[in-house]
Amino acid sequence: MTISPITRFRSSTLYSLLFLLIVGCLPYAVYAIQTDSIPTVRKVKDILIYQDSLFYASFPSIVKLSDGEYLLAFRRAPNRRIFGESGTNHVDPNSYLVTLRSTDGENWSQEPSLLYAHPFGGSQDPCLLLKHDGSLLCTSYGWAALRSEGIEHLTSSQVKVSANSVFLGGYLLHSQDDGQTWNGPDYPLSLLVEVRQDALGQPLPAYNRGALWEGQNGKLFWSVAVAEDTTQLRKTSAHLLTSEDGGQSWNYSCPIARDPVVAFNETSLYQTPKGDLVAFLRTANFDGQACVARSTDGGRSFSAWQSMGFLGYPLHALPLPDKRVLLTYGYRAEPYGIRARVLNAECTDFATAPEIILRKDGGNGDLGYTWSVQMDDRRVLVVYYFNQADGLRHIAGTILEIE
């Protein structure tokens, strides 16, 4: 009899909890604790970064530029409730990418600046990378809105996610002036194992939501989501692309995580001081479990993926000044909110690092997508999108003091 990965996880978790109960560590492993209960972490305050009753704001990323200014990018779309609709979803032909700026991380420009509006449809999840040379890279992807006649002509390889929206795949934007202007879009390669086509009937350009990583030698690492089965176009695996020229061109490296049942997407990368490349994976068909995979050979191959033993997605990893790693994520179960863990430098203690509650006042699971940035030697700003009582989706942040 074949045992499913989910069954294996539940069984192993049960035995782990029994062991922890025996050794007296159960509260540490099962219960999340408030920040003030952890001596090295103190929550300073929550801040409201952007909110507008006309718009649905979501999916932020943030960098601190060389002059100390903060640049935050996010997706903005109409708040469909103003048109009498029951709610807003994550696919909208009028969604586009915008930015805000701040000199201190707490007080932000009020009116967003346009980063990019795709000519063929709505854009998603702008993911910023500040490269060592000071230039910026932004990855995104989009959906095209088709009329009924166009929908009728779709092939079986084109992914439709709503009545009239078809996947466009990914693209990249570049800036040499701190995000004042952007060049692109550039369309990355389509992987040979990718079975989907974009809205134009072409091989689907690679895409992902999650943090890229730049190695010490300037090599870029990017995890992308790929559908490999023509009978399951929405089930994806994670694969690694690399770039030697700052993201102008990309090369395929290897699979990061694939499974017959579990899907992987929205992966963020981090490279440890020892050189291991760690992939923090969002999953589907796996009870919302956060997972991890590791490469010890510079991204040429990855060891088998494994559950980290807790709920939360997507994840973001920020190296701290002392080389520990702040891992943050949305918590899309009751009590809805934002959570974190402080891992050791090699990210090997994810199963035992205590879970930290940053917020537990979310209205439902439509929140999260955390991204963190170091403010100074002790303070970190964690940004995310949020809602309370199923109200207006907005961009918020939490300032932590970490010793």
GROMACS .gro file of N, CA and C in nm, residues 21-125:
model
  315
   21LEU      N    1   0.646   1.581   2.425
   21LEU     CA    2   0.572   1.576   2.549
   21LEU      C    3   0.652   1.504   2.656
   22ILE      N    4   0.719   1.395   2.613
   22ILE     CA    5   0.798   1.317   2.708
   22ILE      C    6   0.914   1.399   2.763
   23VAL      N    7   0.981   1.475   2.674
   23VAL     CA    8   1.099   1.549   2.719
   23VAL      C    9   1.063   1.686   2.776
   24GLY      N   10   0.935   1.718   2.778
   24GLY     CA   11   0.891   1.841   2.844
   24GLY      C   12   0.900   1.965   2.760
   25CYS      N   13   0.901   1.952   2.626
   25CYS     CA   14   0.918   2.068   2.539
   25CYS      C   15   0.792   2.101   2.460
   26LEU      N   16   0.680   2.040   2.491
   26LEU     CA   17   0.560   2.056   2.410
   26LEU      C   18   0.517   2.201   2.389
   27PRO      N   19   0.513   2.287   2.491
   27PRO     CA   20   0.467   2.423   2.467
   27PRO      C   21   0.554   2.498   2.366
   28TYR      N   22   0.682   2.470   2.366
   28TYR     CA   23   0.771   2.537   2.272
   28TYR      C   24   0.743   2.496   2.130
   29ALA      N   25   0.705   2.372   2.108
   29ALA     CA   26   0.687   2.321   1.973
   29ALA      C   27   0.550   2.349   1.917
   30VAL      N   28   0.449   2.359   2.002
   30VAL     CA   29   0.313   2.365   1.953
   30VAL      C   30   0.254   2.505   1.959
   31TYR      N   31   0.283   2.579   2.062
   31TYR     CA   32   0.218   2.706   2.083
   31TYR      C   33   0.306   2.822   2.038
   32ALA      N   34   0.248   2.914   1.959
   32ALA     CA   35   0.318   3.036   1.926
   32ALA      C   36   0.315   3.129   2.047
   33ILE      N   37   0.415   3.213   2.058
   33ILE     CA   38   0.425   3.301   2.174
   33ILE      C   39   0.440   3.445   2.128
   34GLN      N   40   0.400   3.535   2.215
   34GLN     CA   41   0.410   3.676   2.184
   34GLN      C   42   0.556   3.720   2.180
   35THR      N   43   0.583   3.828   2.105
   35THR     CA   44   0.721   3.871   2.087
   35THR      C   45   0.788   3.905   2.219
   36ASP      N   46   0.715   3.964   2.312
   36ASP     CA   47   0.776   4.003   2.439
   36ASP      C   48   0.818   3.883   2.523
   37SER      N   49   0.771   3.763   2.488
   37SER     CA   50   0.809   3.644   2.561
   37SER      C   51   0.944   3.589   2.516
   38ILE      N   52   0.998   3.641   2.407
   38ILE     CA   53   1.128   3.597   2.357
   38ILE      C   54   1.229   3.707   2.388
   39PRO      N   55   1.329   3.680   2.468
   39PRO     CA   56   1.420   3.785   2.515
   39PRO      C   57   1.485   3.865   2.404
   40THR      N   58   1.512   3.804   2.287
   40THR     CA   59   1.584   3.876   2.183
   40THR      C   60   1.494   3.948   2.084
   41VAL      N   61   1.361   3.933   2.096
   41VAL     CA   62   1.268   3.994   2.000
   41VAL      C   63   1.165   4.077   2.075
   42ARG      N   64   1.150   4.203   2.034
   42ARG     CA   65   1.048   4.289   2.093
   42ARG      C   66   0.972   4.359   1.982
   43LYS      N   67   0.840   4.349   1.986
   43LYS     CA   68   0.759   4.422   1.890
   43LYS      C   69   0.750   4.567   1.932
   44VAL      N   70   0.791   4.657   1.844
   44VAL     CA   71   0.787   4.800   1.873
   44VAL      C   72   0.647   4.855   1.845
   45LYS      N   73   0.598   4.833   1.722
   45LYS     CA   74   0.464   4.880   1.688
   45LYS      C   75   0.425   4.832   1.549
   46ASP      N   76   0.295   4.838   1.521
   46ASP     CA   77   0.241   4.818   1.388
   46ASP      C   78   0.221   4.954   1.323
   47ILE      N   79   0.240   4.960   1.192
   47ILE     CA   80   0.219   5.086   1.120
   47ILE      C   81   0.130   5.062   0.999
   48LEU      N   82   0.053   5.163   0.964
   48LEU     CA   83  -0.026   5.162   0.842
   48LEU      C   84   0.054   5.234   0.734
   49ILE      N   85   0.084   5.164   0.623
   49ILE     CA   86   0.166   5.221   0.518
   49ILE      C   87   0.081   5.281   0.406
   50TYR      N   88  -0.020   5.206   0.361
   50TYR     CA   89  -0.105   5.258   0.253
   50TYR      C   90  -0.244   5.198   0.264
   51GLN      N   91  -0.344   5.286   0.255
   51GLN     CA   92  -0.483   5.242   0.253
   51GLN      C   93  -0.565   5.345   0.178
   52ASP      N   94  -0.651   5.297   0.088
   52ASP     CA   95  -0.738   5.386   0.010
   52ASP      C   96  -0.867   5.310  -0.015
   53SER      N   97  -0.979   5.371   0.017
   53SER     CA   98  -1.108   5.303   0.007
   53SER      C   99  -1.142   5.264  -0.137
   54LEU      N  100  -1.076   5.324  -0.236
   54LEU     CA  101  -1.104   5.293  -0.375
   54LEU      C  102  -1.026   5.174  -0.427
   55PHE      N  103  -0.926   5.129  -0.350
   55PHE     CA  104  -0.833   5.030  -0.404
   55PHE      C  105  -0.809   4.913  -0.311
   56TYR      N  106  -0.775   4.801  -0.374
   56TYR     CA  107  -0.734   4.678  -0.308
   56TYR      C  108  -0.582   4.672  -0.320
   57ALA      N  109  -0.511   4.687  -0.208
   57ALA     CA  110  -0.365   4.692  -0.208
   57ALA      C  111  -0.310   4.562  -0.150
   58SER      N  112  -0.210   4.504  -0.217
   58SER     CA  113  -0.164   4.371  -0.176
   58SER      C  114  -0.023   4.343  -0.227
   59PHE      N  115   0.035   4.233  -0.177
   59PHE     CA  116   0.157   4.170  -0.226
   59PHE      C  117   0.278   4.265  -0.230
   60PRO      N  118   0.321   4.318  -0.115
   60PRO     CA  119   0.433   4.413  -0.116
   60PRO      C  120   0.570   4.345  -0.115
   61SER      N  121   0.669   4.419  -0.160
   61SER     CA  122   0.810   4.388  -0.136
   61SER      C  123   0.881   4.520  -0.106
   62ILE      N  124   0.997   4.513  -0.042
   62ILE     CA  125   1.062   4.634   0.004
   62ILE      C  126   1.214   4.617   0.000
   63VAL      N  127   1.284   4.727  -0.032
   63VAL     CA  128   1.430   4.731  -0.024
   63VAL      C  129   1.471   4.863   0.040
   64LYS      N  130   1.593   4.866   0.095
   64LYS     CA  131   1.652   4.989   0.146
   64LYS      C  132   1.764   5.027   0.052
   65LEU      N  133   1.750   5.143  -0.011
   65LEU     CA  134   1.844   5.187  -0.112
   65LEU      C  135   1.975   5.234  -0.049
   66SER      N  136   2.075   5.259  -0.131
   66SER     CA  137   2.209   5.293  -0.081
   66SER      C  138   2.211   5.424  -0.003
   67ASP      N  139   2.118   5.515  -0.034
   67ASP     CA  140   2.113   5.642   0.039
   67ASP      C  141   2.026   5.636   0.164
   68GLY      N  142   1.977   5.516   0.199
   68GLY     CA  143   1.896   5.499   0.319
   68GLY      C  144   1.747   5.511   0.297
   69GLU      N  145   1.704   5.548   0.177
   69GLU     CA  146   1.562   5.559   0.147
   69GLU      C  147   1.503   5.420   0.128
   70TYR      N  148   1.378   5.404   0.170
   70TYR     CA  149   1.306   5.278   0.152
   70TYR      C  150   1.218   5.287   0.028
   71LEU      N  151   1.221   5.181  -0.050
   71LEU     CA  152   1.135   5.171  -0.168
   71LEU      C  153   1.047   5.048  -0.152
   72LEU      N  154   0.915   5.068  -0.156
   72LEU     CA  155   0.818   4.961  -0.140
   72LEU      C  156   0.735   4.951  -0.267
   73ALA      N  157   0.723   4.830  -0.319
   73ALA     CA  158   0.639   4.805  -0.437
   73ALA      C  159   0.522   4.717  -0.398
   74PHE      N  160   0.407   4.738  -0.460
   74PHE     CA  161   0.292   4.651  -0.434
   74PHE      C  162   0.196   4.655  -0.552
   75ARG      N  163   0.101   4.564  -0.549
   75ARG     CA  164  -0.003   4.556  -0.652
   75ARG      C  165  -0.124   4.636  -0.606
   76ARG      N  166  -0.175   4.722  -0.694
   76ARG     CA  167  -0.296   4.798  -0.664
   76ARG      C  168  -0.400   4.769  -0.771
   77ALA      N  169  -0.521   4.741  -0.726
   77ALA     CA  170  -0.633   4.712  -0.816
   77ALA      C  171  -0.757   4.782  -0.761
   78PRO      N  172  -0.859   4.801  -0.842
   78PRO     CA  173  -0.982   4.862  -0.791
   78PRO      C  174  -1.044   4.778  -0.679
   79ASN      N  175  -1.098   4.845  -0.580
   79ASN     CA  176  -1.179   4.778  -0.478
   79ASN      C  177  -1.316   4.754  -0.541
   80ARG      N  178  -1.341   4.633  -0.583
   80ARG     CA  179  -1.461   4.603  -0.661
   80ARG      C  180  -1.592   4.627  -0.584
   81ARG      N  181  -1.582   4.642  -0.455
   81ARG     CA  182  -1.704   4.669  -0.376
   81ARG      C  183  -1.760   4.807  -0.407
   82ILE      N  184  -1.677   4.899  -0.455
   82ILE     CA  185  -1.730   5.033  -0.487
   82ILE      C  186  -1.820   5.029  -0.609
   83PHE      N  187  -1.813   4.919  -0.687
   83PHE     CA  188  -1.901   4.902  -0.802
   83PHE      C  189  -2.023   4.817  -0.769
   84GLY      N  190  -2.042   4.788  -0.643
   84GLY     CA  191  -2.155   4.706  -0.601
   84GLY      C  192  -2.130   4.558  -0.608
   85GLU      N  193  -2.004   4.517  -0.636
   85GLU     CA  194  -1.971   4.375  -0.639
   85GLU      C  195  -1.948   4.325  -0.497
   86SER      N  196  -1.960   4.194  -0.479
   86SER     CA  197  -1.953   4.137  -0.343
   86SER      C  198  -1.813   4.140  -0.285
   87GLY      N  199  -1.712   4.144  -0.368
   87GLY     CA  200  -1.576   4.143  -0.318
   87GLY      C  201  -1.477   4.155  -0.430
   88THR      N  202  -1.349   4.148  -0.395
   88THR     CA  203  -1.239   4.161  -0.490
   88THR      C  204  -1.153   4.036  -0.482
   89ASN      N  205  -1.110   3.985  -0.597
   89ASN     CA  206  -1.020   3.870  -0.594
   89ASN      C  207  -0.881   3.910  -0.643
   90HIS      N  208  -0.796   3.811  -0.665
   90HIS     CA  209  -0.657   3.839  -0.699
   90HIS      C  210  -0.631   3.845  -0.849
   91VAL      N  211  -0.736   3.839  -0.929
   91VAL     CA  212  -0.721   3.848  -1.074
   91VAL      C  213  -0.807   3.964  -1.121
   92ASP      N  214  -0.742   4.068  -1.174
   92ASP     CA  215  -0.816   4.187  -1.216
   92ASP      C  216  -0.743   4.251  -1.334
   93PRO      N  217  -0.814   4.280  -1.443
   93PRO     CA  218  -0.746   4.339  -1.559
   93PRO      C  219  -0.694   4.479  -1.533
   94ASN      N  220  -0.737   4.542  -1.424
   94ASN     CA  221  -0.692   4.677  -1.391
   94ASN      C  222  -0.590   4.680  -1.278
   95SER      N  223  -0.530   4.567  -1.248
   95SER     CA  224  -0.426   4.568  -1.145
   95SER      C  225  -0.292   4.607  -1.207
   96TYR      N  226  -0.212   4.683  -1.134
   96TYR     CA  227  -0.084   4.731  -1.185
   96TYR      C  228   0.011   4.750  -1.068
   97LEU      N  229   0.137   4.775  -1.100
   97LEU     CA  230   0.242   4.782  -0.999
   97LEU      C  231   0.274   4.927  -0.965
   98VAL      N  232   0.282   4.956  -0.835
   98VAL     CA  233   0.309   5.092  -0.789
   98VAL      C  234   0.415   5.089  -0.679
   99THR      N  235   0.470   5.207  -0.647
   99THR     CA  236   0.572   5.218  -0.542
   99THR      C  237   0.540   5.332  -0.447
  100LEU      N  238   0.590   5.319  -0.325
  100LEU     CA  239   0.591   5.424  -0.225
  100LEU      C  240   0.734   5.440  -0.174
  101ARG      N  241   0.763   5.556  -0.114
  101ARG     CA  242   0.897   5.583  -0.061
  101ARG      C  243   0.888   5.639   0.081
  102SER      N  244   0.996   5.615   0.156
  102SER     CA  245   1.004   5.665   0.292
  102SER      C  246   1.150   5.689   0.328
  103THR      N  247   1.174   5.792   0.406
  103THR     CA  248   1.311   5.820   0.451
  103THR      C  249   1.342   5.754   0.585
  104ASP      N  250   1.236   5.709   0.657
  104ASP     CA  251   1.260   5.651   0.790
  104ASP      C  252   1.192   5.516   0.810
  105GLY      N  253   1.118   5.467   0.711
  105GLY     CA  254   1.050   5.340   0.723
  105GLY      C  255   0.917   5.346   0.796
  106GLU      N  256   0.882   5.461   0.850
  106GLU     CA  257   0.758   5.477   0.926
  106GLU      C  258   0.661   5.573   0.858
  107ASN      N  259   0.712   5.677   0.798
  107ASN     CA  260   0.629   5.778   0.732
  107ASN      C  261   0.649   5.766   0.582
  108TRP      N  262   0.537   5.744   0.510
  108TRP     CA  263   0.545   5.707   0.369
  108TRP      C  264   0.476   5.810   0.280
  109SER      N  265   0.524   5.821   0.157
  109SER     CA  266   0.456   5.904   0.059
  109SER      C  267   0.312   5.858   0.046
  110GLN      N  268   0.222   5.952   0.024
  110GLN     CA  269   0.079   5.921   0.026
  110GLN      C  270   0.027   5.868  -0.107
  111GLU      N  271   0.073   5.924  -0.217
  111GLU     CA  272   0.023   5.884  -0.348
  111GLU      C  273   0.125   5.795  -0.418
  112PRO      N  274   0.089   5.672  -0.450
  112PRO     CA  275   0.185   5.583  -0.514
  112PRO      C  276   0.227   5.632  -0.653
  113SER      N  277   0.349   5.597  -0.691
  113SER     CA  278   0.399   5.621  -0.825
  113SER      C  279   0.385   5.493  -0.907
  114LEU      N  280   0.354   5.508  -1.034
  114LEU     CA  281   0.338   5.391  -1.119
  114LEU      C  282   0.474   5.328  -1.147
  115LEU      N  283   0.485   5.199  -1.119
  115LEU     CA  284   0.603   5.122  -1.155
  115LEU      C  285   0.585   5.064  -1.295
  116TYR      N  286   0.472   4.993  -1.317
  116TYR     CA  287   0.447   4.937  -1.449
  116TYR      C  288   0.301   4.893  -1.459
  117ALA      N  289   0.243   4.918  -1.576
  117ALA     CA  290   0.109   4.868  -1.611
  117ALA      C  291   0.124   4.787  -1.739
  118HIS      N  292   0.089   4.660  -1.735
  118HIS     CA  293   0.108   4.572  -1.850
  118HIS      C  294   0.005   4.604  -1.958
  119PRO      N  295   0.047   4.611  -2.084
  119PRO     CA  296  -0.048   4.649  -2.190
  119PRO      C  297  -0.154   4.545  -2.219
  120PHE      N  298  -0.133   4.419  -2.178
  120PHE     CA  299  -0.228   4.314  -2.212
  120PHE      C  300  -0.311   4.265  -2.094
  121GLY      N  301  -0.290   4.319  -1.974
  121GLY     CA  302  -0.369   4.270  -1.862
  121GLY      C  303  -0.317   4.317  -1.728
  122GLY      N  304  -0.370   4.255  -1.622
  122GLY     CA  305  -0.334   4.292  -1.487
  122GLY      C  306  -0.203   4.226  -1.444
  123SER      N  307  -0.130   4.296  -1.357
  123SER     CA  308  -0.002   4.245  -1.306
  123SER      C  309  -0.012   4.206  -1.160
  124GLN      N  310   0.074   4.115  -1.119
  124GLN     CA  311   0.074   4.059  -0.985
  124GLN      C  312   0.211   4.078  -0.917
  125ASP      N  313   0.211   4.083  -0.786
  125ASP     CA  314   0.326   4.054  -0.700
  125ASP      C  315   0.460   4.109  -0.749
   0.00000   0.00000   0.00000
